[in-house]
JSON list of C-alpha atoms in Angstrom, two decimals:
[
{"chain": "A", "resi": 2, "resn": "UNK", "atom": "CA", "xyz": [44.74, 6.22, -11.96]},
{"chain": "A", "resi": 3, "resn": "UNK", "atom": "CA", "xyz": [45.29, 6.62, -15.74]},
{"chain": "A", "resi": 4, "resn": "UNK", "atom": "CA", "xyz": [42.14, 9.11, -17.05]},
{"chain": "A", "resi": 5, "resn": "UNK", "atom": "CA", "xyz": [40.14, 7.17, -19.68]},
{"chain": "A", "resi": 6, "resn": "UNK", "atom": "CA", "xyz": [41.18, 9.70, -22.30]},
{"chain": "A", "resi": 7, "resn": "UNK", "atom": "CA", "xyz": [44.57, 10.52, -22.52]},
{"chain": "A", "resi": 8, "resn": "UNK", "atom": "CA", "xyz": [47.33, 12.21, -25.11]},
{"chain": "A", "resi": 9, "resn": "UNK", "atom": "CA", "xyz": [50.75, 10.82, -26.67]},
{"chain": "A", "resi": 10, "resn": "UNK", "atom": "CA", "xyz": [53.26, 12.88, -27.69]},
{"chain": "A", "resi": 11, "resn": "UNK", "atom": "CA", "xyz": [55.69, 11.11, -30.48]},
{"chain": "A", "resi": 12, "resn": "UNK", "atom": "CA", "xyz": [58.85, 12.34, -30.76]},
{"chain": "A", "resi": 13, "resn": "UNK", "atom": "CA", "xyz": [61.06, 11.12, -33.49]},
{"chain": "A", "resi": 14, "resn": "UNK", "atom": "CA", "xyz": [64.70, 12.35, -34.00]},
{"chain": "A", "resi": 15, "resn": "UNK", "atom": "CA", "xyz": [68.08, 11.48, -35.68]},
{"chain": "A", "resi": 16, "resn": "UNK", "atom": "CA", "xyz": [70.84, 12.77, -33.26]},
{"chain": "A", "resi": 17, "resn": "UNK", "atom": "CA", "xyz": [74.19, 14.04, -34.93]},
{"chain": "A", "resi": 18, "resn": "UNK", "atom": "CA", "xyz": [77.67, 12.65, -33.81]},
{"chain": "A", "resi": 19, "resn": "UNK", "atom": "CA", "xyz": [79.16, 13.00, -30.63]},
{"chain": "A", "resi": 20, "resn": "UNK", "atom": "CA", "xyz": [77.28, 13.98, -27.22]},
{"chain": "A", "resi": 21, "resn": "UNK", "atom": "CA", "xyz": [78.11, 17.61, -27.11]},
{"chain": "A", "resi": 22, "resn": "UNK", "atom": "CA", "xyz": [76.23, 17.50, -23.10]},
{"chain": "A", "resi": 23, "resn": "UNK", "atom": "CA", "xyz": [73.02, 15.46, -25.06]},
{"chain": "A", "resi": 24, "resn": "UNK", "atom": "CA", "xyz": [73.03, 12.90, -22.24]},
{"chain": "A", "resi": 25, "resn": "UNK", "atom": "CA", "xyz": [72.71, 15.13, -19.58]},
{"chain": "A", "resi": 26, "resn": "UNK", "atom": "CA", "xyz": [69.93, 17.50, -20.57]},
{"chain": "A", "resi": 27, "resn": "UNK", "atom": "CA", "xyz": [68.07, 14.12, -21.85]},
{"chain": "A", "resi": 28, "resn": "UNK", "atom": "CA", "xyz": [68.28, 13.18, -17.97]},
{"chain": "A", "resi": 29, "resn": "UNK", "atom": "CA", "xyz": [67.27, 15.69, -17.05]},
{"chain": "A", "resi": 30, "resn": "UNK", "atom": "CA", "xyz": [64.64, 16.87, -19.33]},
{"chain": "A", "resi": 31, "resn": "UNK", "atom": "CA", "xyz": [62.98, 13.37, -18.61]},
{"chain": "A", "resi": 32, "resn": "UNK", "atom": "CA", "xyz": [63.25, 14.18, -14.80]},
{"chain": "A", "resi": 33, "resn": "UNK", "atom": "CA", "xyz": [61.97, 17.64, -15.18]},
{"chain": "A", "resi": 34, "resn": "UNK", "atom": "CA", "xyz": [59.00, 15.88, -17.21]},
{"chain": "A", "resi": 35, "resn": "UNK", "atom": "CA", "xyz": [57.97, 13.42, -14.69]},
{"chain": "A", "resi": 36, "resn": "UNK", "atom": "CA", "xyz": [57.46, 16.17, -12.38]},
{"chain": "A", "resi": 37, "resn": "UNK", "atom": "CA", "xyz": [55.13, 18.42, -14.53]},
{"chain": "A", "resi": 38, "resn": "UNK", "atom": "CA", "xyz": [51.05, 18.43, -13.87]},
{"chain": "A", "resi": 39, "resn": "UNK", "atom": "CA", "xyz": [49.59, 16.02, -15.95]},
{"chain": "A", "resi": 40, "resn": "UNK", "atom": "CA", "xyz": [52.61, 14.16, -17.23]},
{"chain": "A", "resi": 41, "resn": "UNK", "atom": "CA", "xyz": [51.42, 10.22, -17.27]},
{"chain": "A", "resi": 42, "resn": "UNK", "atom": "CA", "xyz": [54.63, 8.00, -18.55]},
{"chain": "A", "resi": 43, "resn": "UNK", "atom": "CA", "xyz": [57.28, 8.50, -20.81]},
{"chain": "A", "resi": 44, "resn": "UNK", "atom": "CA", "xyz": [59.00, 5.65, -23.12]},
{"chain": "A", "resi": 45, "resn": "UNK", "atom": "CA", "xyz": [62.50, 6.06, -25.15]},
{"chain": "A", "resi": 46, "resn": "UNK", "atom": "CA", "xyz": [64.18, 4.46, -27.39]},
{"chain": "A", "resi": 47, "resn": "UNK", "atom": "CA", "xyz": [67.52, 5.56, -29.50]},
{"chain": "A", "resi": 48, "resn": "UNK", "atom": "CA", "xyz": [69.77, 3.03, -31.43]},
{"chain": "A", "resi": 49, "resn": "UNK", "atom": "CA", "xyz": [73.39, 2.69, -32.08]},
{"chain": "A", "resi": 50, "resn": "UNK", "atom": "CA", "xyz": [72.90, 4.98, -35.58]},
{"chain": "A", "resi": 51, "resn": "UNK", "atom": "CA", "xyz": [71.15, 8.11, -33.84]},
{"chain": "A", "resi": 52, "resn": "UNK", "atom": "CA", "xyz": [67.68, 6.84, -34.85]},
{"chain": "A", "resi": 53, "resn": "UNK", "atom": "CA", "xyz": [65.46, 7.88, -31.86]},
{"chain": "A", "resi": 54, "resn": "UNK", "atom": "CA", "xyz": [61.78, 7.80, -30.95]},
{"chain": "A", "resi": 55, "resn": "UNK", "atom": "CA", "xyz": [60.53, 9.11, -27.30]},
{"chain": "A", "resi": 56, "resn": "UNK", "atom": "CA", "xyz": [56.58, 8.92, -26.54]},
{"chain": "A", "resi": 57, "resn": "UNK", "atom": "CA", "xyz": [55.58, 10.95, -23.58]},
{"chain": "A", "resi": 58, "resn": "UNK", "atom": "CA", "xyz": [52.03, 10.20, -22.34]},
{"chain": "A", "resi": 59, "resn": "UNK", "atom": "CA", "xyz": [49.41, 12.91, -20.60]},
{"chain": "A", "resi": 60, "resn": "UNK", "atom": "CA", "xyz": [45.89, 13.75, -19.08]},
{"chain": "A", "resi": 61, "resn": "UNK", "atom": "CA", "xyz": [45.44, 16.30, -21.79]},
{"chain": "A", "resi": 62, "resn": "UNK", "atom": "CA", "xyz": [46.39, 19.01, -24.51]},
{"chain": "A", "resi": 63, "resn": "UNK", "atom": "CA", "xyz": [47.08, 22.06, -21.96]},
{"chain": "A", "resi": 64, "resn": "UNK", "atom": "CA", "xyz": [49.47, 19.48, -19.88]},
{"chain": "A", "resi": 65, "resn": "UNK", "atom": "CA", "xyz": [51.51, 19.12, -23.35]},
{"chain": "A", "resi": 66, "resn": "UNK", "atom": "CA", "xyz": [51.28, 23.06, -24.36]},
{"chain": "A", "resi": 67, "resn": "UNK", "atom": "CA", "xyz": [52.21, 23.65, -20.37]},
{"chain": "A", "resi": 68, "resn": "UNK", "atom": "CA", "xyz": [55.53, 21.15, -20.70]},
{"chain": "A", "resi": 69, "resn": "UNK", "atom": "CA", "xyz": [56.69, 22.65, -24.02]},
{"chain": "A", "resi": 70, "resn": "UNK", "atom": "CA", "xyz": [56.35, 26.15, -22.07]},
{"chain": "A", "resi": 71, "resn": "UNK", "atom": "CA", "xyz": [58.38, 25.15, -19.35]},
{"chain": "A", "resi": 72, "resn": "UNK", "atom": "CA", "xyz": [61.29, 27.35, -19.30]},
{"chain": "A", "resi": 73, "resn": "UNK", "atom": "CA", "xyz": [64.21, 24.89, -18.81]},
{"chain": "A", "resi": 74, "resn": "UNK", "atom": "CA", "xyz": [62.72, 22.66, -21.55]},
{"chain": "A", "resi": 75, "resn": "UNK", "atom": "CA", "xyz": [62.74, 25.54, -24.15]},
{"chain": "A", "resi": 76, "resn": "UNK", "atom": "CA", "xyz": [66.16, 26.12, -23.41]},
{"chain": "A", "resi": 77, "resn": "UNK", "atom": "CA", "xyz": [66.84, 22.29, -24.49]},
{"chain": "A", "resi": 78, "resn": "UNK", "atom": "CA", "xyz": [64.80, 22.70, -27.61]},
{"chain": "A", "resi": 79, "resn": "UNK", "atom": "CA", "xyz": [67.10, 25.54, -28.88]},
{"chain": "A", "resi": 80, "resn": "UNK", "atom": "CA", "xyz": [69.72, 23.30, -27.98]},
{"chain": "A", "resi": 81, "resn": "UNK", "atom": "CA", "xyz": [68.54, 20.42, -29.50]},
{"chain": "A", "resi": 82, "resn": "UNK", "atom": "CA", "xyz": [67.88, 22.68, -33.37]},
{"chain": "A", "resi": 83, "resn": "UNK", "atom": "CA", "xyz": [71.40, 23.72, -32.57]},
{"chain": "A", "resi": 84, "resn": "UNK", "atom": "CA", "xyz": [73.31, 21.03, -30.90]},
{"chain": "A", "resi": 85, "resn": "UNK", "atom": "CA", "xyz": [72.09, 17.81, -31.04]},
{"chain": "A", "resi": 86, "resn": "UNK", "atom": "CA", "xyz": [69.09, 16.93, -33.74]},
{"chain": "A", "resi": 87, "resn": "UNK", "atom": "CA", "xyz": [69.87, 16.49, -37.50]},
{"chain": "A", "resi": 88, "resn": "UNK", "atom": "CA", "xyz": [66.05, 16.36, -37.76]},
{"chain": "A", "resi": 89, "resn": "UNK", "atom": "CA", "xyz": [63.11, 15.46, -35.41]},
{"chain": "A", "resi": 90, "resn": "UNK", "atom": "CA", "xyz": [59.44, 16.06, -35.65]},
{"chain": "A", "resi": 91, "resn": "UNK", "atom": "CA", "xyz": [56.68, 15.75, -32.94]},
{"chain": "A", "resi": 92, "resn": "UNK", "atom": "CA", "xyz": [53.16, 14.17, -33.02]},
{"chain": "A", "resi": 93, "resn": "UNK", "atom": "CA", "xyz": [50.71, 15.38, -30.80]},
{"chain": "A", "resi": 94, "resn": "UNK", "atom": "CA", "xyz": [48.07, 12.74, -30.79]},
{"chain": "A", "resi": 95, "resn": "UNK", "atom": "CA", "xyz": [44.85, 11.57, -28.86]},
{"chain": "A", "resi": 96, "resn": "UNK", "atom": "CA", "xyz": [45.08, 7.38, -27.64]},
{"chain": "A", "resi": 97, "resn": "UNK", "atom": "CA", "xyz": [41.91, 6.13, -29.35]},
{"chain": "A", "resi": 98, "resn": "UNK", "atom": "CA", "xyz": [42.41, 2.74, -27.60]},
{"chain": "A", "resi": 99, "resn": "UNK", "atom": "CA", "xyz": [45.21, 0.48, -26.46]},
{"chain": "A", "resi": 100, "resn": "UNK", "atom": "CA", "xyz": [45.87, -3.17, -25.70]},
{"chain": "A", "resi": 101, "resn": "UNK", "atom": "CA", "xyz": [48.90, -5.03, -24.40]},
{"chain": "A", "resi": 102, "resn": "UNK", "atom": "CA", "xyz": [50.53, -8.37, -23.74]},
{"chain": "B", "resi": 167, "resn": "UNK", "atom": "CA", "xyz": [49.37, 12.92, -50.16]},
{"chain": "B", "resi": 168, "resn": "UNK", "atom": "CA", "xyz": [48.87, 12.80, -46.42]},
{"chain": "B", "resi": 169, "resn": "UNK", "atom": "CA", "xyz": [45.81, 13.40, -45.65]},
{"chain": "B", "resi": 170, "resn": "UNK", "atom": "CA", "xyz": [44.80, 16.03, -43.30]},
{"chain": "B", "resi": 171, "resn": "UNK", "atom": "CA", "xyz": [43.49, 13.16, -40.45]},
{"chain": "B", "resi": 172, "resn": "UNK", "atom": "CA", "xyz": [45.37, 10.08, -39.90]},
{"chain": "B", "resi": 173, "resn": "UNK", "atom": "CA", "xyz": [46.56, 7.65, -37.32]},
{"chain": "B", "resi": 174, "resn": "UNK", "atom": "CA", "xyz": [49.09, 6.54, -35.48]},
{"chain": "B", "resi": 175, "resn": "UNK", "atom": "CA", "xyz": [50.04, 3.04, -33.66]},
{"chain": "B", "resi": 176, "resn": "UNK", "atom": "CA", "xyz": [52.32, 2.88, -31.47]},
{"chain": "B", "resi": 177, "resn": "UNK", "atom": "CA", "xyz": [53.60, -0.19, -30.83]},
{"chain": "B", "resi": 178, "resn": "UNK", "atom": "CA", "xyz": [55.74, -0.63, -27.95]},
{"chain": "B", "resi": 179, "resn": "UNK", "atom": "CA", "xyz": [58.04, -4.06, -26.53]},
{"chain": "B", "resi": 180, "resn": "UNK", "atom": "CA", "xyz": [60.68, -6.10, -24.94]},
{"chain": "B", "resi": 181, "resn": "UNK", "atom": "CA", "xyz": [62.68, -8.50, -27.22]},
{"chain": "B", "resi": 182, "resn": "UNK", "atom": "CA", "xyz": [63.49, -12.06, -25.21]},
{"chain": "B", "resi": 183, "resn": "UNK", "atom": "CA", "xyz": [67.20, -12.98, -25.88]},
{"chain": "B", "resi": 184, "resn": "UNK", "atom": "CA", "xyz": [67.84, -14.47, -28.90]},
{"chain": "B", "resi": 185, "resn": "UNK", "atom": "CA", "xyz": [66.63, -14.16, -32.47]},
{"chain": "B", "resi": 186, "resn": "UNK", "atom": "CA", "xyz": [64.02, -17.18, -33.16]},
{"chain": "B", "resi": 187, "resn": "UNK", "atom": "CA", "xyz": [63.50, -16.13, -36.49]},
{"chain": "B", "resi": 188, "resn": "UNK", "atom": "CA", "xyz": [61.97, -12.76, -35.31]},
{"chain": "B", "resi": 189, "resn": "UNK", "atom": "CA", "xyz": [64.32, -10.51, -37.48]},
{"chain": "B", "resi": 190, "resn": "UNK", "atom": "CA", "xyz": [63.49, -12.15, -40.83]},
{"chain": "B", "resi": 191, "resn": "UNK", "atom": "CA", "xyz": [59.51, -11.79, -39.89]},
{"chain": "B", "resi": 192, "resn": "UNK", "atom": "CA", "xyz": [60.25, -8.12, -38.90]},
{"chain": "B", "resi": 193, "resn": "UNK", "atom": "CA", "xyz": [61.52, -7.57, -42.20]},
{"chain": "B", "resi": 194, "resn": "UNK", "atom": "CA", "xyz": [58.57, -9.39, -44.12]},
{"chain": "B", "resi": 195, "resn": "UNK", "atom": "CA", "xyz": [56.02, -7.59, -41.69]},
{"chain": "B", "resi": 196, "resn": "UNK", "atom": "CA", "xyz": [57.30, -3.92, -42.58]},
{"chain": "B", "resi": 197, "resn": "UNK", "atom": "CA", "xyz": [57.55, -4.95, -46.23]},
{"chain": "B", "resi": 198, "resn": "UNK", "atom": "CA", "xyz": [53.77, -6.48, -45.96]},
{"chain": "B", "resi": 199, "resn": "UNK", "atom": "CA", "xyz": [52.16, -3.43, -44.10]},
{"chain": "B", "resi": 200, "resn": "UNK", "atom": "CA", "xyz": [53.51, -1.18, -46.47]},
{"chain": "B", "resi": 201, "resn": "UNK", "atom": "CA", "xyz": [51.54, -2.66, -48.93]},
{"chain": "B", "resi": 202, "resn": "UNK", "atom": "CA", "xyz": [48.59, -2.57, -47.33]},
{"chain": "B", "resi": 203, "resn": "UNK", "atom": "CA", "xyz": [45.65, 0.54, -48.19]},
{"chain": "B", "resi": 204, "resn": "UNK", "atom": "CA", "xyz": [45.35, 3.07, -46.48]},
{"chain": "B", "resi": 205, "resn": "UNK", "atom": "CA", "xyz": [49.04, 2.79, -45.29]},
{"chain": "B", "resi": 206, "resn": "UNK", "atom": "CA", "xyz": [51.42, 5.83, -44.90]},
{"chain": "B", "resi": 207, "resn": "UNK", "atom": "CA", "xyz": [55.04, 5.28, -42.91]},
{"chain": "B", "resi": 208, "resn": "UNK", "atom": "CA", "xyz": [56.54, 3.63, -40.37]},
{"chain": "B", "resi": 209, "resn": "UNK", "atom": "CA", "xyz": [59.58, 4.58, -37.98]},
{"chain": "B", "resi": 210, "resn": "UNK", "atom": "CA", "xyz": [61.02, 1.70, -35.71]},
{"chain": "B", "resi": 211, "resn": "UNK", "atom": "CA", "xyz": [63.69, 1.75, -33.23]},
{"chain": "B", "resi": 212, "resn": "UNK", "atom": "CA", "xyz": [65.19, -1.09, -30.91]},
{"chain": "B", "resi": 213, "resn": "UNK", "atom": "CA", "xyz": [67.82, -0.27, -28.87]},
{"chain": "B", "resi": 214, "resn": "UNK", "atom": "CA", "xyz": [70.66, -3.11, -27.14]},
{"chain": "B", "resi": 215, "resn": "UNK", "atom": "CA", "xyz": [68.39, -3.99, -24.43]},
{"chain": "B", "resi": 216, "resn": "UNK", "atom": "CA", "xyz": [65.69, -5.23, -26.71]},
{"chain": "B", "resi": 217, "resn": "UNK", "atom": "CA", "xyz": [63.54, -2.01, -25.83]},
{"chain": "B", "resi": 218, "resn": "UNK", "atom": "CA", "xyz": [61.75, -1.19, -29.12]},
{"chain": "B", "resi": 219, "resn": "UNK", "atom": "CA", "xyz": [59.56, 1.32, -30.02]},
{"chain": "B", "resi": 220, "resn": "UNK", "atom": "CA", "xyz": [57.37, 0.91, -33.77]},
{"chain": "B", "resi": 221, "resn": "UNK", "atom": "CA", "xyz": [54.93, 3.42, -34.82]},
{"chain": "B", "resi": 222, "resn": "UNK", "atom": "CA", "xyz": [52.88, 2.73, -38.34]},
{"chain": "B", "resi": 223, "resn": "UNK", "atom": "CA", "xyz": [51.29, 5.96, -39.44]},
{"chain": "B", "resi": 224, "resn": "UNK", "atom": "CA", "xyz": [47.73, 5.02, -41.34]},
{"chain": "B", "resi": 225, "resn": "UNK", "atom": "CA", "xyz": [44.93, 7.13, -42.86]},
{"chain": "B", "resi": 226, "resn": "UNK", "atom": "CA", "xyz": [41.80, 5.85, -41.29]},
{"chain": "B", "resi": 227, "resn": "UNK", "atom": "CA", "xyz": [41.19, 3.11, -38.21]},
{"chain": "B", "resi": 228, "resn": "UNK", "atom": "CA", "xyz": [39.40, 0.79, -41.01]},
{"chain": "B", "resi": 229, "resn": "UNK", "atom": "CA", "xyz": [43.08, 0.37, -42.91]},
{"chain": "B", "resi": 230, "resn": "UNK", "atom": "CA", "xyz": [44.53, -0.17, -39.06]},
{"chain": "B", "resi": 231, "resn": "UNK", "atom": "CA", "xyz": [41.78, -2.92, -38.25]},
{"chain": "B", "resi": 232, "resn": "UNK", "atom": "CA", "xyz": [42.39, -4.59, -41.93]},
{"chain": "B", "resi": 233, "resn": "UNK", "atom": "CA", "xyz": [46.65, -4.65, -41.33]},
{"chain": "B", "resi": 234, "resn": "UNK", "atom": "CA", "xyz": [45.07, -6.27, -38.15]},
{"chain": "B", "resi": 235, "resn": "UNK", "atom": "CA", "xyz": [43.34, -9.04, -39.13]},
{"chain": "B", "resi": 236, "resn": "UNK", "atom": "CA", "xyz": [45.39, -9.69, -42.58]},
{"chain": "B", "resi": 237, "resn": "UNK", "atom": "CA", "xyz": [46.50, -13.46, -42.51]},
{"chain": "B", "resi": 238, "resn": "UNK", "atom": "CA", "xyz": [50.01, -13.02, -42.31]},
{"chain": "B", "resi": 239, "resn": "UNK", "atom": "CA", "xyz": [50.27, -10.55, -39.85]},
{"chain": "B", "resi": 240, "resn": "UNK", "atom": "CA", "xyz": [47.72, -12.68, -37.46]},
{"chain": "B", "resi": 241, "resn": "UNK", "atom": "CA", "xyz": [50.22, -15.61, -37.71]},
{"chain": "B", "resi": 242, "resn": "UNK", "atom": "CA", "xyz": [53.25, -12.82, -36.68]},
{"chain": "B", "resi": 243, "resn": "UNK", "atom": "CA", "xyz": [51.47, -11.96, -34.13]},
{"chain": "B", "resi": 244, "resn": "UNK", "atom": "CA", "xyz": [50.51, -15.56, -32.71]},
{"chain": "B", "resi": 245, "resn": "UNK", "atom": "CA", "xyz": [54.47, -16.19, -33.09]},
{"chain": "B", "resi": 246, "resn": "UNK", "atom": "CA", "xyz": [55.02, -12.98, -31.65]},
{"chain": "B", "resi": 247, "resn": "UNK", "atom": "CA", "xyz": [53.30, -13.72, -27.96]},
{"chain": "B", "resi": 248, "resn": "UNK", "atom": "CA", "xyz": [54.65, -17.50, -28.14]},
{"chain": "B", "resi": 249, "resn": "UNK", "atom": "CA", "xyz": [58.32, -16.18, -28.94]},
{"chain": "B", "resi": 250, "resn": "UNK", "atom": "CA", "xyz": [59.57, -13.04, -29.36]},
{"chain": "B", "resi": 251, "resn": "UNK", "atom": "CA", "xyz": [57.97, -10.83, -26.74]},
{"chain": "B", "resi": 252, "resn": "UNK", "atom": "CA", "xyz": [58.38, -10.55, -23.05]},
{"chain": "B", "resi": 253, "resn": "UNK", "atom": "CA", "xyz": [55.79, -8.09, -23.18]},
{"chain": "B", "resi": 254, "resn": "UNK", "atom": "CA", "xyz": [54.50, -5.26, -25.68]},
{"chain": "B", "resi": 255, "resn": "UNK", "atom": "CA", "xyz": [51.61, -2.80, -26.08]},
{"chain": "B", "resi": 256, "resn": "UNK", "atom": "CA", "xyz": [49.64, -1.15, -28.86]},
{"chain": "B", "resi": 257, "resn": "UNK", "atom": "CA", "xyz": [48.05, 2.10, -28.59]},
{"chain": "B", "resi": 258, "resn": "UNK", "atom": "CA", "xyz": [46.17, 3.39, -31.42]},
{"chain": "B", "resi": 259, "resn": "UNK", "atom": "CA", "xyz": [45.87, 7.38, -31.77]},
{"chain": "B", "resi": 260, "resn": "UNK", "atom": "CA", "xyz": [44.38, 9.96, -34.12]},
{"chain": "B", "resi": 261, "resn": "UNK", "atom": "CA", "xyz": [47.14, 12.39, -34.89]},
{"chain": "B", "resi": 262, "resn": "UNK", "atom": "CA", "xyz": [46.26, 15.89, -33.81]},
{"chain": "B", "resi": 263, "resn": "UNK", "atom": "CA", "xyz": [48.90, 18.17, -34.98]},
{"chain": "B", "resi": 264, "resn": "UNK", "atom": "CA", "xyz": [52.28, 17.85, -35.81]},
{"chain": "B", "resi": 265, "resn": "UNK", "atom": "CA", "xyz": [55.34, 19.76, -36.50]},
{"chain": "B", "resi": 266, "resn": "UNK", "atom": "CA", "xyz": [59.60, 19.44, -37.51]},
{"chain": "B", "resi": 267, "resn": "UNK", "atom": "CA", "xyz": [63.02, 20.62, -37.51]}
]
């Protein structure tokens, strides 16, 4: 059951050229993810030019500060400033409502 | 100037096959909402698959509710269940903190 309030985490990015291992730790950051208390869904996107946006959904603020703590995952964000990211930038934000078709 | 609180709406979807005149309305949607008050950005990504992910960034839920209902857009969207979409979903957020590299 999805709680009635819930958090989104947008991630927007511009990867450089070239993989450089990207796809791997990507995997396997999203597997790593899935697994962590309070993780709810996770959607991603990235186009041909680099231009990528990743929204993770979760049952609240101390489930995102406990997944940007993990220890593998701040290994991949060093990477990431070093490696892989001409620029990103994160949104931590609260889902005020939602509708779909 | 961004203002200290503002919004976010994430607007995720799955393209059918084919165009149908979507692309040209894409265009003239972006170019219409950032006309619109209270409007900041927007980032949009659609990958090969027809996996897109839009979000519009706005400085109160009254300028969100007004792109809503604006004349235009209400016809994109009617076109938008009828033709273009398998499937989408909006979620509208406040934006709690953010942060870049």
């Amino acid at each position: 059951m999805k709680p009635t309030t819930y958090y989104a985490v947008i991630f927007t990015s511009q990867r450089n050229e070239g993989d450089h291992g990207y796809s791997e730790m990507a995997d396997r950051m999203d597997e790593l993810a899935r697994k962590q208390p309070g993780f709810i869904d996770a959607e991603s996107v990235r186009d041909a030019a680099g231009s990528g946006i990743t929204v993770s959904y979760w049952e609240s603020l101390e489930a995102i500060r406990s997944w940007k703590q993990n220890e593998e995952h701040l290994v991949a964000q060093e990477k990431g400033r070093q490696a892989w990211y001409e620029s990103y930038k994160v949104r931590i934000c609260k889902v005020e409502r939602e509708y779909s078709f």
